[in-house]
XYZ file of C-alpha atoms in Angstrom:
294
model
C -25.438 124.656 47.929
C -22.432 122.623 46.807
C -20.623 123.827 43.704
C -20.391 121.512 40.743
C -17.009 120.513 39.340
C -17.563 122.686 36.299
C -18.285 125.737 38.459
C -15.139 125.126 40.506
C -13.104 124.809 37.319
C -14.501 128.122 36.056
C -13.812 130.043 39.258
C -10.339 128.730 40.151
C -7.122 128.587 38.199
C -4.310 126.169 39.077
C -0.744 126.232 37.884
C 0.844 122.972 36.886
C 3.383 123.300 39.715
C 0.534 123.307 42.256
C -0.803 119.982 41.008
C 2.408 117.985 40.593
C 5.131 117.204 43.118
C 8.470 118.941 42.742
C 11.267 116.388 42.939
C 14.955 117.105 43.441
C 17.164 114.138 42.578
C 20.537 113.813 44.285
C 23.477 111.531 43.669
C 23.331 108.613 46.157
C 25.861 109.913 48.672
C 25.683 112.071 51.777
C 27.478 114.868 49.937
C 24.934 114.492 47.134
C 22.051 114.967 49.561
C 23.751 118.001 51.132
C 24.177 119.483 47.652
C 20.447 118.967 47.021
C 19.602 120.811 50.247
C 21.772 123.721 49.084
C 20.012 123.700 45.692
C 16.573 123.845 47.330
C 17.425 126.916 49.390
C 19.356 128.588 46.583
C 16.263 128.307 44.390
C 13.802 129.174 47.189
C 11.941 125.860 46.963
C 11.944 125.133 50.689
C 8.323 126.187 51.239
C 6.937 123.978 48.482
C 4.659 121.496 50.285
C 5.020 118.971 47.476
C 8.827 119.028 47.477
C 10.609 115.671 47.621
C 14.314 114.849 47.744
C 14.993 111.434 46.233
C 18.197 109.545 45.456
C 18.713 109.135 41.727
C 19.043 105.351 41.957
C 15.680 105.091 43.768
C 13.640 107.376 41.519
C 10.938 105.951 39.281
C 10.149 108.440 36.461
C 6.639 109.844 36.343
C 4.667 111.579 33.599
C 3.345 114.275 35.944
C 6.177 114.851 38.413
C 8.741 117.564 37.800
C 12.193 116.154 38.534
C 15.465 118.078 38.601
C 18.830 116.352 38.966
C 21.460 118.022 41.139
C 25.129 117.168 40.785
C 27.295 116.868 43.865
C 29.182 120.048 44.683
C 31.767 119.640 47.457
C 31.836 123.353 48.328
C 28.050 123.607 48.597
C 27.894 120.388 50.599
C 30.519 121.716 53.009
C 28.598 124.950 53.512
C 25.411 123.053 54.362
C 27.305 120.680 56.658
C 28.850 123.589 58.587
C 25.428 125.202 59.000
C 23.859 121.970 60.241
C 26.658 121.444 62.756
C 25.896 124.846 64.263
C 22.138 124.181 64.370
C 22.038 120.535 65.444
C 25.300 119.894 67.245
C 27.181 116.611 67.330
C 24.268 114.399 68.411
C 21.898 115.955 65.896
C 24.362 115.414 63.048
C 24.773 111.806 64.184
C 21.016 111.361 63.775
C 21.099 112.926 60.319
C 23.970 110.692 59.164
C 22.565 107.489 60.647
C 19.174 108.302 59.168
C 20.745 108.768 55.751
C 22.501 105.387 56.043
C 19.135 103.702 56.549
C 18.551 104.148 52.795
C 14.783 104.237 53.291
C 12.870 105.334 50.206
C 11.636 108.613 51.707
C 14.602 109.379 53.922
C 15.913 112.225 51.739
C 12.637 114.111 52.145
C 12.326 113.305 55.856
C 15.838 114.572 56.546
C 15.183 117.738 54.582
C 12.015 118.464 56.567
C 13.981 118.005 59.812
C 16.675 120.367 58.514
C 14.041 122.921 57.474
C 12.500 122.699 60.938
C 15.908 123.383 62.497
C 16.544 126.361 60.204
C 13.081 127.827 60.810
C 13.398 127.482 64.593
C 17.130 127.743 65.412
C 16.554 128.242 69.154
C 14.587 124.993 69.628
C 15.982 121.589 70.534
C 14.177 120.044 67.600
C 15.447 116.482 68.110
C 13.471 116.391 71.357
C 10.227 117.389 69.645
C 8.710 113.975 68.958
C 5.412 115.667 68.249
C 6.867 116.585 64.872
C 6.203 113.584 62.630
C 9.414 114.000 60.646
C 11.529 114.144 63.809
C 9.678 111.123 65.189
C 10.279 109.134 62.017
C 13.973 110.061 62.054
C 14.410 109.076 65.716
C 12.713 105.721 65.116
C 14.847 105.127 62.031
C 18.055 105.942 63.912
C 17.065 103.478 66.625
C 16.639 100.735 64.006
C 20.008 101.560 62.426
C 21.671 101.492 65.849
C 20.181 98.066 66.556
C 21.509 96.737 63.251
C 24.943 98.228 63.955
C 25.078 96.490 67.319
C 24.071 93.155 65.801
C 26.639 93.407 63.044
C 29.372 94.037 65.591
C 28.224 90.936 67.472
C 27.446 88.526 64.638
C 30.174 89.190 62.047
C 32.152 85.967 61.534
C 35.614 86.174 60.007
C 36.978 83.248 58.015
C 40.717 82.798 57.519
C 41.714 82.589 53.841
C 44.713 81.220 51.992
C 45.918 84.836 51.545
C 46.120 85.251 55.345
C 43.139 87.620 55.319
C 40.217 87.226 57.699
C 37.179 87.687 55.488
C 33.514 88.175 56.451
C 30.364 88.513 54.364
C 27.390 90.481 55.648
C 23.967 91.449 54.352
C 22.615 94.094 56.767
C 19.228 95.750 56.467
C 20.918 99.150 56.488
C 24.213 100.525 55.208
C 26.065 100.118 58.509
C 29.594 99.361 57.258
C 30.655 103.008 57.788
C 29.452 102.675 61.390
C 31.064 99.371 62.369
C 34.482 99.824 60.737
C 36.024 101.641 63.699
C 34.846 98.935 66.103
C 36.839 96.269 64.251
C 39.749 98.576 63.407
C 40.444 99.109 67.104
C 40.088 95.439 68.022
C 41.878 93.627 65.224
C 44.996 95.675 64.557
C 47.320 92.659 64.350
C 45.781 91.003 61.298
C 44.520 91.639 57.782
C 40.741 91.577 57.590
C 37.882 92.552 55.294
C 34.100 92.833 55.640
C 32.037 92.810 52.459
C 28.408 93.943 52.112
C 26.794 91.636 49.558
C 23.703 93.798 49.018
C 25.564 97.031 48.364
C 28.556 95.607 46.510
C 31.360 97.110 48.551
C 33.421 96.369 51.639
C 36.049 97.683 54.036
C 39.591 96.343 54.276
C 42.210 96.685 56.997
C 45.862 96.283 55.972
C 47.925 95.772 59.123
C 51.166 96.475 57.233
C 50.138 100.143 57.094
C 49.645 100.449 60.840
C 52.127 101.809 63.385
C 52.567 101.047 67.102
C 50.705 104.258 67.934
C 48.056 104.284 65.225
C 46.061 101.565 63.430
C 45.915 101.612 59.636
C 43.265 103.571 57.760
C 40.351 101.527 56.450
C 40.169 101.067 52.687
C 37.085 100.622 50.517
C 37.007 97.524 48.301
C 34.735 96.651 45.378
C 34.477 94.160 42.526
C 35.367 90.988 44.392
C 35.243 87.680 42.544
C 31.617 86.482 42.455
C 32.753 82.883 42.835
C 34.438 83.738 46.129
C 31.389 85.632 47.384
C 29.101 82.708 46.566
C 31.457 80.058 47.929
C 33.973 81.481 50.435
C 34.896 77.930 51.477
C 36.878 77.710 48.232
C 39.542 80.021 49.719
C 39.486 78.733 53.303
C 42.877 77.950 54.779
C 43.482 74.541 56.361
C 43.419 76.157 59.793
C 40.002 77.653 59.043
C 38.602 74.290 57.958
C 39.808 72.643 61.173
C 38.595 75.523 63.309
C 35.086 75.398 61.828
C 34.825 71.658 62.508
C 35.976 72.153 66.093
C 33.583 75.056 66.620
C 30.641 73.174 65.107
C 31.390 70.180 67.302
C 31.518 72.374 70.387
C 28.252 74.088 69.457
C 26.466 70.746 69.018
C 27.780 69.102 72.161
C 27.416 72.066 74.512
C 23.650 72.118 73.896
C 21.301 70.397 76.303
C 18.438 69.014 74.228
C 15.985 69.099 77.121
C 16.557 72.820 77.558
C 16.258 73.912 73.934
C 14.140 77.009 73.420
C 14.052 77.798 69.669
C 11.834 80.829 70.118
C 14.179 82.470 72.631
C 17.179 81.490 70.516
C 15.746 83.257 67.469
C 14.900 86.305 69.577
C 18.538 86.804 70.570
C 20.013 85.494 67.319
C 17.639 86.364 64.427
C 17.492 83.680 61.773
C 18.465 86.019 58.951
C 22.044 86.059 60.337
C 22.409 82.279 60.464
C 23.653 81.849 56.891
C 26.924 83.601 57.831
C 27.546 81.766 61.121
C 29.825 78.731 60.865
C 28.082 77.007 63.789
C 24.845 77.030 61.782
C 26.350 75.347 58.725
C 26.424 71.820 60.167
C 25.139 69.229 57.697
C 22.346 66.892 58.883
C 24.657 63.854 58.618
C 27.547 65.368 60.591
C 27.687 62.509 63.111
C 31.457 62.888 63.398
C 30.913 66.128 65.315
C 28.839 64.521 68.021
C 30.575 63.463 71.185
C 30.408 59.768 72.032
C 28.974 59.310 75.514
């Protein structure tokens, strides 16, 4: 016979910690997450099934959840990083870092569960175990981040400014600036350039004056750019940039063969969400002057 709720309540006792999730909040940085992992193991919380690791800027306070904030500790973060390198190797750490840069809401918890799996079974190649749901989610996330990285490297458009800086605005789905910086640093060593992430409010800047014949300059982080410039970059375009954009738009219009247009295929290879930063897509409807006279 089934027990009534009152009988169950009389025969079983639950602690508050068994009924509410335990949440560890970390500062929104990779070192912050590593510090949270150290805190979990230092306080023997790793076997708590309800444990969640959440970035402080993503956490929504709850009346029933128990949340503890962990400050970033460089020494603790370094200890965890060294341990993970030994367990996961270079490729495994790449997955962890790229997964973290996805900034998904639950990524802190997913990464922790993958790390716990690696610590519990140090002899296994855990990144190959797609039967583990946390590993599977991480691998799929890394694939999405890699796709976005590749597209950013292909679709970034620099615009020459009056300060002789080539400036580009981006709005990627994931925080891929740390992943694409080296690509551009190696290819554009002879000019000043900057790429700014509008969603995350920061960018990377390359100052060619700090480079040497044997080594390109170190990338710098930039913040707090003028909002007017971010909204209307054309206001700082050099004369060369204005002419170049007109030439490029004219070429883009006239090289097309109307009878062979395939909008669906075009959007497949060049997703529409990138169009707002491509100069060839900024042609006004009345731009007859760009059309070749036949």
